PDB file of C-alpha atoms in Angstrom:
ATOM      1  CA  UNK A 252     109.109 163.305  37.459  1.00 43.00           C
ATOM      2  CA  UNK A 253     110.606 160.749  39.988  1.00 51.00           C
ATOM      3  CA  UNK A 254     114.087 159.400  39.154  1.00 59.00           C
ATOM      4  CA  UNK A 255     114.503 156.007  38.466  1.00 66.00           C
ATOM      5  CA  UNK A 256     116.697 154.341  40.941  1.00 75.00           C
ATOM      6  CA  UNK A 257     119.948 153.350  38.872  1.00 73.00           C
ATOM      7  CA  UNK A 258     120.146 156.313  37.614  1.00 76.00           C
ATOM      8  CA  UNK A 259     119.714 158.379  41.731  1.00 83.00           C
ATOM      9  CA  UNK A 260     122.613 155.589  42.968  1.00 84.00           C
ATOM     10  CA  UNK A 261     124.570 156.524  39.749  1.00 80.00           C
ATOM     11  CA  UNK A 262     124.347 160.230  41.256  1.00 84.00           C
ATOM     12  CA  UNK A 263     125.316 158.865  44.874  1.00 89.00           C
ATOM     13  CA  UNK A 264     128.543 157.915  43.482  1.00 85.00           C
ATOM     14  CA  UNK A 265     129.533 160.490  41.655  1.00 83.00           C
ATOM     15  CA  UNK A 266     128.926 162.812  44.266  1.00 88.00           C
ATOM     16  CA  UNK A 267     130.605 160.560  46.516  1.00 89.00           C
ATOM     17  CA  UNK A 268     133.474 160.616  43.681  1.00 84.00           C
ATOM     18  CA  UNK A 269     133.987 164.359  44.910  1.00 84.00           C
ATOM     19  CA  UNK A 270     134.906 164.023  47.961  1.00 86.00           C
ATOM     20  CA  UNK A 271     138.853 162.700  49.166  1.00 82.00           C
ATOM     21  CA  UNK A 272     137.405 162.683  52.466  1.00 88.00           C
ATOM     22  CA  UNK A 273     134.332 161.694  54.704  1.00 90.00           C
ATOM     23  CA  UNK A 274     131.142 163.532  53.999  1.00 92.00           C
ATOM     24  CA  UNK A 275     128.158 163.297  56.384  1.00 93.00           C
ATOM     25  CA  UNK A 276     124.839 161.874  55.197  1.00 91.00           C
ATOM     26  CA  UNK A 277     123.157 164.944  55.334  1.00 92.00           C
ATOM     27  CA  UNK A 278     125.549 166.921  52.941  1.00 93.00           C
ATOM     28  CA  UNK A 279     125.247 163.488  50.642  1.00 93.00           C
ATOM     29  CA  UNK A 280     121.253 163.962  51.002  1.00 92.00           C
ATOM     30  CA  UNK A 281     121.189 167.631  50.195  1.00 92.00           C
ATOM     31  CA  UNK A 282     123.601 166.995  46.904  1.00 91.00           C
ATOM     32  CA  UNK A 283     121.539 164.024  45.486  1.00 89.00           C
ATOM     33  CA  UNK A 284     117.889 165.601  46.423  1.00 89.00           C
ATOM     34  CA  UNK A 285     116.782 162.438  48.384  1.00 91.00           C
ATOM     35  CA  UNK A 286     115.680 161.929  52.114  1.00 92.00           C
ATOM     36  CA  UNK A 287     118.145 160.505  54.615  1.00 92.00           C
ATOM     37  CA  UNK A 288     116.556 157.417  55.076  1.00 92.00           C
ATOM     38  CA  UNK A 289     116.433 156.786  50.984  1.00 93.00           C
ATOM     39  CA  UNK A 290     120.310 157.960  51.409  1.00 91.00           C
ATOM     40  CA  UNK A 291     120.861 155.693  53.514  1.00 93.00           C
ATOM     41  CA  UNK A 292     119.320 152.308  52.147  1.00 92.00           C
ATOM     42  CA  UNK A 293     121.050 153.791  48.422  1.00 92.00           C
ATOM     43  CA  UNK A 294     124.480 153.543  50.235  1.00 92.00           C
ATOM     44  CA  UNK A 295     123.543 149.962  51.539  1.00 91.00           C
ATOM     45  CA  UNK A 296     122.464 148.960  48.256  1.00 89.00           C
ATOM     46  CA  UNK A 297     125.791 150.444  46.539  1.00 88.00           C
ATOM     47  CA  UNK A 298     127.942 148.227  49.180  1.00 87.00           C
ATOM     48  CA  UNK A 299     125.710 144.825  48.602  1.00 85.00           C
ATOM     49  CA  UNK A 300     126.498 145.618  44.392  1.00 79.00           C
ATOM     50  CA  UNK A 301     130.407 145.814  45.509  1.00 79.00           C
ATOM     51  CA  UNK A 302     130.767 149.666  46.147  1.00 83.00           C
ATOM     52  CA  UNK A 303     133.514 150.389  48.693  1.00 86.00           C
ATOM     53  CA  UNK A 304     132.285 152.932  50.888  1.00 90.00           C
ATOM     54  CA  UNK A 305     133.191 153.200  54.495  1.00 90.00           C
ATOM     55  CA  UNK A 306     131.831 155.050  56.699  1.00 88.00           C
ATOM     56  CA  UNK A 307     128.582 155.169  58.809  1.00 82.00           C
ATOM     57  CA  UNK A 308     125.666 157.626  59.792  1.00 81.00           C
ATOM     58  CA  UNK A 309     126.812 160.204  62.236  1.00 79.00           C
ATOM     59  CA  UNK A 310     130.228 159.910  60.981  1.00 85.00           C
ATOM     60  CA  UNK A 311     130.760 160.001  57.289  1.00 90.00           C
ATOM     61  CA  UNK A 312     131.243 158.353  54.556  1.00 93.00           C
ATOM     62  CA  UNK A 313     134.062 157.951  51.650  1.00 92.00           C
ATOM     63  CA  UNK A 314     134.768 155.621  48.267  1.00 89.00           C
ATOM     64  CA  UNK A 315     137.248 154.007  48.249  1.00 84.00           C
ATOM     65  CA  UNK A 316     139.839 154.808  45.128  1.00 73.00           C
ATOM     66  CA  UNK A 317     139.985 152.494  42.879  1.00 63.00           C
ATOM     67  CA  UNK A 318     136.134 150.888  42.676  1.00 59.00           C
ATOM     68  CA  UNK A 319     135.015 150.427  38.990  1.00 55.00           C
ATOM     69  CA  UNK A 320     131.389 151.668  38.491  1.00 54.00           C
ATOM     70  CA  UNK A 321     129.271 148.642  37.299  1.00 54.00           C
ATOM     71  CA  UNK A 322     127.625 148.850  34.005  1.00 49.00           C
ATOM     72  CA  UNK A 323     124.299 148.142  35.445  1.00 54.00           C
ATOM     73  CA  UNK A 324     124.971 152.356  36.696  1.00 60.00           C
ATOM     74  CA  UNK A 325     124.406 153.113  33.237  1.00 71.00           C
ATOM     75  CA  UNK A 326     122.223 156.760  32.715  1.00 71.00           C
ATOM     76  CA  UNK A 327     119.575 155.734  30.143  1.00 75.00           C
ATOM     77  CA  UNK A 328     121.693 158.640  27.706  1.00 79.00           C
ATOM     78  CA  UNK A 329     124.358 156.721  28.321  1.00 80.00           C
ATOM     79  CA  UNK A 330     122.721 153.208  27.365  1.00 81.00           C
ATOM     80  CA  UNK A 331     121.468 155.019  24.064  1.00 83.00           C
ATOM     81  CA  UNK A 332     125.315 156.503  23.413  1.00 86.00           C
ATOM     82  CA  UNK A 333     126.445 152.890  23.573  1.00 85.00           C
ATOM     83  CA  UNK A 334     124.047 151.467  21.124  1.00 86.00           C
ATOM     84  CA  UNK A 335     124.313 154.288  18.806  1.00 85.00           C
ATOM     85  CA  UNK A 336     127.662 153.982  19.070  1.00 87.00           C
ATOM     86  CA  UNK A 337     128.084 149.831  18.322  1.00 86.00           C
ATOM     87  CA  UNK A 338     126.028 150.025  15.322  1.00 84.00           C
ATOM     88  CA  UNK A 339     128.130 153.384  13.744  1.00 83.00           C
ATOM     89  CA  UNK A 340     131.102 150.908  14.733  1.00 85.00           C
ATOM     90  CA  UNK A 341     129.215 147.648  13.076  1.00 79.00           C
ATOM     91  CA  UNK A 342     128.679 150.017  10.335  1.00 77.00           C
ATOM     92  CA  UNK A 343     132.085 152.230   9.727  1.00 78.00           C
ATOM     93  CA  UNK A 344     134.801 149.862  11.030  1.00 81.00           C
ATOM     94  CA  UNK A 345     136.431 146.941   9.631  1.00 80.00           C
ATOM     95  CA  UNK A 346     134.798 143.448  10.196  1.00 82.00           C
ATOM     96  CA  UNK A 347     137.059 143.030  13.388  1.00 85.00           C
ATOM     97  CA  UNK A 348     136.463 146.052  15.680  1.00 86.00           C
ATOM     98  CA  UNK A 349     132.741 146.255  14.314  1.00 84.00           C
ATOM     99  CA  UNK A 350     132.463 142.445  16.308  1.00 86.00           C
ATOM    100  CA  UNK A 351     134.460 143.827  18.999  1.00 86.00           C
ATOM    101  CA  UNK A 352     131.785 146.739  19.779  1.00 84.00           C
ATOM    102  CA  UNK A 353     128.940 144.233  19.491  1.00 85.00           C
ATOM    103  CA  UNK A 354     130.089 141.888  21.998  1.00 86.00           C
ATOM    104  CA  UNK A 355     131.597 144.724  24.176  1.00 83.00           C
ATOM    105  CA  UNK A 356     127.604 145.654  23.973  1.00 82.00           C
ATOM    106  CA  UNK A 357     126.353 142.438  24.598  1.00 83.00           C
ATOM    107  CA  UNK A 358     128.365 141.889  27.686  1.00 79.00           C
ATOM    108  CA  UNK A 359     127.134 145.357  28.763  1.00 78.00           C
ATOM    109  CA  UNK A 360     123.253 143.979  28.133  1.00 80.00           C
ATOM    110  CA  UNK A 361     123.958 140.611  29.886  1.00 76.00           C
ATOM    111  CA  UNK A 362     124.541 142.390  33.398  1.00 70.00           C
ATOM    112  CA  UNK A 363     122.151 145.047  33.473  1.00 74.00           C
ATOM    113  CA  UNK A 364     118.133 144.932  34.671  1.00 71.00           C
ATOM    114  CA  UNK A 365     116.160 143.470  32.333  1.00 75.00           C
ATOM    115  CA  UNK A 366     114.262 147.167  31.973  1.00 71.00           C
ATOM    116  CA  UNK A 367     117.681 148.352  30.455  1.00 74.00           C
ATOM    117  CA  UNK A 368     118.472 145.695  28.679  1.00 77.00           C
ATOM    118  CA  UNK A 369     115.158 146.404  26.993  1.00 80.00           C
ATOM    119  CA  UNK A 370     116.154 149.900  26.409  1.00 78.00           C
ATOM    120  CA  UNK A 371     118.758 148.362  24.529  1.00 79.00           C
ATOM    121  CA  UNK A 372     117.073 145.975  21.990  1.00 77.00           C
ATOM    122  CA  UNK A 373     114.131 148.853  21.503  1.00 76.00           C
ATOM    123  CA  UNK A 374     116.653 151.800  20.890  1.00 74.00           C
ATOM    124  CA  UNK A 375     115.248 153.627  18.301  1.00 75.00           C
ATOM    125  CA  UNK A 376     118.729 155.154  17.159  1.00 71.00           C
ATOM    126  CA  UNK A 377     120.079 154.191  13.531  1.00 74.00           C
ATOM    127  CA  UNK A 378     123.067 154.893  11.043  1.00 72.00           C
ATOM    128  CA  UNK A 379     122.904 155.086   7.691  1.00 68.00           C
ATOM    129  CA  UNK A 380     123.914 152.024   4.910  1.00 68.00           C
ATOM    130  CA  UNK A 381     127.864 150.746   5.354  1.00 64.00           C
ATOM    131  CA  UNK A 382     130.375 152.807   3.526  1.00 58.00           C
ATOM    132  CA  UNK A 383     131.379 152.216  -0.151  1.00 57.00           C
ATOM    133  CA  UNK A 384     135.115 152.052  -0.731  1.00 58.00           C
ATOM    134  CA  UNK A 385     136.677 149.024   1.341  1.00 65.00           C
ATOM    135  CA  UNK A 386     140.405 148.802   2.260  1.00 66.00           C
ATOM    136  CA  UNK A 387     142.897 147.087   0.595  1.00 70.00           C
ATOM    137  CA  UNK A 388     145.227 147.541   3.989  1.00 80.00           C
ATOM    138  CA  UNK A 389     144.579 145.503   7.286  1.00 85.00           C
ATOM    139  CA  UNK A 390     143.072 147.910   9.116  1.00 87.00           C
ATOM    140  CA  UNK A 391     143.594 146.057  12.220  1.00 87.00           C
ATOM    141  CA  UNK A 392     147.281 145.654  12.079  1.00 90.00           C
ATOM    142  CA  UNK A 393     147.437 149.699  11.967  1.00 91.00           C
ATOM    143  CA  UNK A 394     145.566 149.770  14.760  1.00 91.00           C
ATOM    144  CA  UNK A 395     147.961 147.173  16.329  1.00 91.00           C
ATOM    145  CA  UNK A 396     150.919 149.621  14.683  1.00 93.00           C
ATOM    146  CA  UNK A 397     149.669 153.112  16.805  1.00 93.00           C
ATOM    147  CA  UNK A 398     148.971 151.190  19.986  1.00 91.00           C
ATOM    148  CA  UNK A 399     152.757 149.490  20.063  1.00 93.00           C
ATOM    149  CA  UNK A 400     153.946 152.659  18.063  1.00 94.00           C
ATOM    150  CA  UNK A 401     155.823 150.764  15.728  1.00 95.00           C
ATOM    151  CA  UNK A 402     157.242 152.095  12.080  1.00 96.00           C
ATOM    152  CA  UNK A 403     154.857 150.877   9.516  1.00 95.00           C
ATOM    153  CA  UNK A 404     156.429 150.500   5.649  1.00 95.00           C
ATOM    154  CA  UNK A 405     153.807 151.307   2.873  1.00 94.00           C
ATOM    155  CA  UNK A 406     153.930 151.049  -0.572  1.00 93.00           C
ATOM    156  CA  UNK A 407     151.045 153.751  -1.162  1.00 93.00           C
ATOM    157  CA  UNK A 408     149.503 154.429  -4.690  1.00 90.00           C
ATOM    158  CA  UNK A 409     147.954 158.378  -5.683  1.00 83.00           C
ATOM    159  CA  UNK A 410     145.710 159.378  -7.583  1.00 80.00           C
ATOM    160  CA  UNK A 411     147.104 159.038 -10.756  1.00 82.00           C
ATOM    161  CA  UNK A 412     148.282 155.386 -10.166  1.00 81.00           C
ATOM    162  CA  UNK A 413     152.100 156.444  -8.885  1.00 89.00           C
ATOM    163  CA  UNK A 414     153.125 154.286  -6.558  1.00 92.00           C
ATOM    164  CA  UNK A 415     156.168 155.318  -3.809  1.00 92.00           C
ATOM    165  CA  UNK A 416     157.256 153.506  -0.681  1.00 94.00           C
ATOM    166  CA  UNK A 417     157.089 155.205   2.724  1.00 94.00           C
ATOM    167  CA  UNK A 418     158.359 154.481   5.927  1.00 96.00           C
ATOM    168  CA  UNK A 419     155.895 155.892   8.452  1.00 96.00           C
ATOM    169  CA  UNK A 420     155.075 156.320  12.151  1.00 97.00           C
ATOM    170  CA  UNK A 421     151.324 155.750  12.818  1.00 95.00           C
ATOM    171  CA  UNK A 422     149.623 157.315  15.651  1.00 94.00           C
ATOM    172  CA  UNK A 423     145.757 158.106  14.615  1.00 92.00           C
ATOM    173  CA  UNK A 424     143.781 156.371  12.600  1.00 90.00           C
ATOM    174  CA  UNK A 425     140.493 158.349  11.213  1.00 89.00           C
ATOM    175  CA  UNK A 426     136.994 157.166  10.387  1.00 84.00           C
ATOM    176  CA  UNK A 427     135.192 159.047   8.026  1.00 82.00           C
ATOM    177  CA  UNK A 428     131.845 158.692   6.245  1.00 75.00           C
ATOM    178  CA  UNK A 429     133.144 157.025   3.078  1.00 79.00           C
ATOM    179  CA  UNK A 430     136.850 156.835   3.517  1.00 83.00           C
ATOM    180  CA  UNK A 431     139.318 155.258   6.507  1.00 86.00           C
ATOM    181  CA  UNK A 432     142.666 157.313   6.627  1.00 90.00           C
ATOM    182  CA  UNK A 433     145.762 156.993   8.899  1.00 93.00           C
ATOM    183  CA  UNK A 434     147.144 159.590  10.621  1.00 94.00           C
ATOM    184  CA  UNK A 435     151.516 159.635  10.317  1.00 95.00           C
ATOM    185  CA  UNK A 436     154.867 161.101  10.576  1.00 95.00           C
ATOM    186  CA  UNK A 437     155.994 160.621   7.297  1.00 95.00           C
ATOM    187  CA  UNK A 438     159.620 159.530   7.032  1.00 95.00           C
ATOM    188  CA  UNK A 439     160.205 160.703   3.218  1.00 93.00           C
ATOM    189  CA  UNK A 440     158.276 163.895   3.735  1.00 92.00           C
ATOM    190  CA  UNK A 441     159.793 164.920   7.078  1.00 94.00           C
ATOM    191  CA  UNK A 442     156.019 165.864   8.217  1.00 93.00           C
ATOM    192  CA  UNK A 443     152.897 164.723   9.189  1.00 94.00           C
ATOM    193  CA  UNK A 444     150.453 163.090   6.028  1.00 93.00           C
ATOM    194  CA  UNK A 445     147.730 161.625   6.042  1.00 93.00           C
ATOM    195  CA  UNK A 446     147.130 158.113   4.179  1.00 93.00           C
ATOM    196  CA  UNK A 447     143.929 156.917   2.698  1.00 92.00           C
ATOM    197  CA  UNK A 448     143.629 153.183   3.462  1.00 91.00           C
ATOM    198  CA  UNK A 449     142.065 151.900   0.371  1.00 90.00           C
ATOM    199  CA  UNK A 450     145.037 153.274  -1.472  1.00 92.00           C
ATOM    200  CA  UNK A 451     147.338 151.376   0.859  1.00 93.00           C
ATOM    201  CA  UNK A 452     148.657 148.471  -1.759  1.00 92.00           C
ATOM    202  CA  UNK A 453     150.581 146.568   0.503  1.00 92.00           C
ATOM    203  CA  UNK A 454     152.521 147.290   3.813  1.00 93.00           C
ATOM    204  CA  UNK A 455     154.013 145.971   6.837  1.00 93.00           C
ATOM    205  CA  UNK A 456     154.740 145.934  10.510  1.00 93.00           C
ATOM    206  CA  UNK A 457     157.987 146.180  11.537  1.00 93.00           C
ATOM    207  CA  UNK A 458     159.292 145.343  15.068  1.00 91.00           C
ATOM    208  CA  UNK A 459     160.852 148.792  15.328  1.00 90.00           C
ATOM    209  CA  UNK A 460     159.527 151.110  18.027  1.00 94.00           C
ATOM    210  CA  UNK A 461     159.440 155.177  16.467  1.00 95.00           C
ATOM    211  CA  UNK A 462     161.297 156.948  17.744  1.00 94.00           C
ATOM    212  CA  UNK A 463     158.715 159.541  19.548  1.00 93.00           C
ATOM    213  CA  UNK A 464     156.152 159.030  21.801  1.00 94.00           C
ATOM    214  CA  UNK A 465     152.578 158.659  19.899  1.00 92.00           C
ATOM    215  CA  UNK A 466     151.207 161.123  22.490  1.00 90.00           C
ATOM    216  CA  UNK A 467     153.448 163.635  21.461  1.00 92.00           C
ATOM    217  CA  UNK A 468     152.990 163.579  17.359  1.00 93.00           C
ATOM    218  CA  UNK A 469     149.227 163.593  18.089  1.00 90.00           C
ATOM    219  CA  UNK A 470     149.323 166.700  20.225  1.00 89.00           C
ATOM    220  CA  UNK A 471     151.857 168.356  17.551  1.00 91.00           C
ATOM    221  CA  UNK A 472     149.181 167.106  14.712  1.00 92.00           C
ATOM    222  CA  UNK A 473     146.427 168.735  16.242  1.00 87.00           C
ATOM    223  CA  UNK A 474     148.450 171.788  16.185  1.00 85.00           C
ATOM    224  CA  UNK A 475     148.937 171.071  12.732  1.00 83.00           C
ATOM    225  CA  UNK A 476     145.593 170.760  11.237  1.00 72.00           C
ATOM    226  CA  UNK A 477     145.850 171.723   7.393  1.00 66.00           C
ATOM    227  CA  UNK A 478     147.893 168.709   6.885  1.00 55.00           C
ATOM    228  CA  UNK A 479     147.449 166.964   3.680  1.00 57.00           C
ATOM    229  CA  UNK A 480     146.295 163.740   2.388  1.00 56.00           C
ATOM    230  CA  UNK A 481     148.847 161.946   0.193  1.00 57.00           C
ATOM    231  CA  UNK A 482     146.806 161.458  -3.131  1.00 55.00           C
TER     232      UNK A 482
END
């Protein structure tokens, strides 16, 4: 079965990727199972889309660090990832992020082949009906929260309708089927909880950086993983 073109110059450069230094046409050939000549007008083609490869036959080529691979070099896999992806995002995620993975998709769409961007509208990949419970928090100012890694101050209500205040440092934030819950070093507890975010009654943001570094509580989390949920 022949392989379409986007997805042989998507090999090209990651092969190309491998290498620090130049690598002869031939060897290139040989790793992406085309001819030299086809080699040869798929390295053209790379440098007319923006691709910074040096080099020339008889000598070698090399990429350049640094070059961003287009999204038109998307595998078709990769195209159905994305879409299966934006509409468990449209689905699962709070009204902002689910129209943040829609456009991110449409901008995708806008720049690739019109064969792709077919692929895209026909993809026959589906989630199931929008969760249930919705969040009393703003799930978007946690997500501001981990990324600055700033204290968050809850006032959190259990199970049984108790309410306590907690001063918390927010680093994950965890999308489940039917429930969204935040990942945290909890202040009062001296550990790591877990906070469901429709039982979040209020909260807010303070201007305080924690003290660690989020990368660090997440890799001592995951160490961690019987931690409860506060109820």
């Amino acid at each position: 079965m022949p392989v379409a073109r986007s997805e042989r110059l998507l090999t090209l450069l990651q092969t190309l990727r491998r290498y620090r230094r130049p690598v002869t046409g031939t060897v290139l050939a040989q790793e992406t199972g085309v001819s030299l000549r086809t080699l040869y007008r798929d390295i053209a083609s790379l440098q007319a889309q923006g691709a910074m490869i040096e080099g020339e036959a008889g000598i070698g080529y090399v990429l350049k660090p640094g070059f961003m691979l287009p999204p038109m070099m998307f595998s078709e896999e990769e195209l159905e990832a994305l879409v299966l992806g934006s509409r468990w995002v449209a689905r699962a995620a709070e009204p902002r992020l689910a129209g943040a993975g829609a456009d991110a998709l449409a901008k995708i769409a806008a720049v690739l082949p019109a064969d792709m961007r077919e692929m895209i509208d026909s993809a026959a990949l589906f989630v199931g009906p929008k969760r249930r419970d919705e969040d009393s928090a703003d799930v978007s100012a946690i997500r501001k929260a981990i990324r600055l890694e700033r204290i968050l101050e809850l006032h959190y209500g259990d199970e049984q309708g108790r309410i306590s205040r907690r001063r918390v440092w927010p680093f994950a934030l965890g999308y489940f089927e039917h429930v969204r819950v935040l990942m945290a070093w909890c202040e009062l507890r001296q550990d790591f909880r877990h906070f469901r975010t429709d039982r979040i009654i209020d909260m807010a943001l303070h201007d305080v950086r924690y003290p660690r570094r989020r990368t660090v509580l997440l890799k001592e989390w995951r160490e961690t993983q019987d931690v409860p949920i506060e109820r």
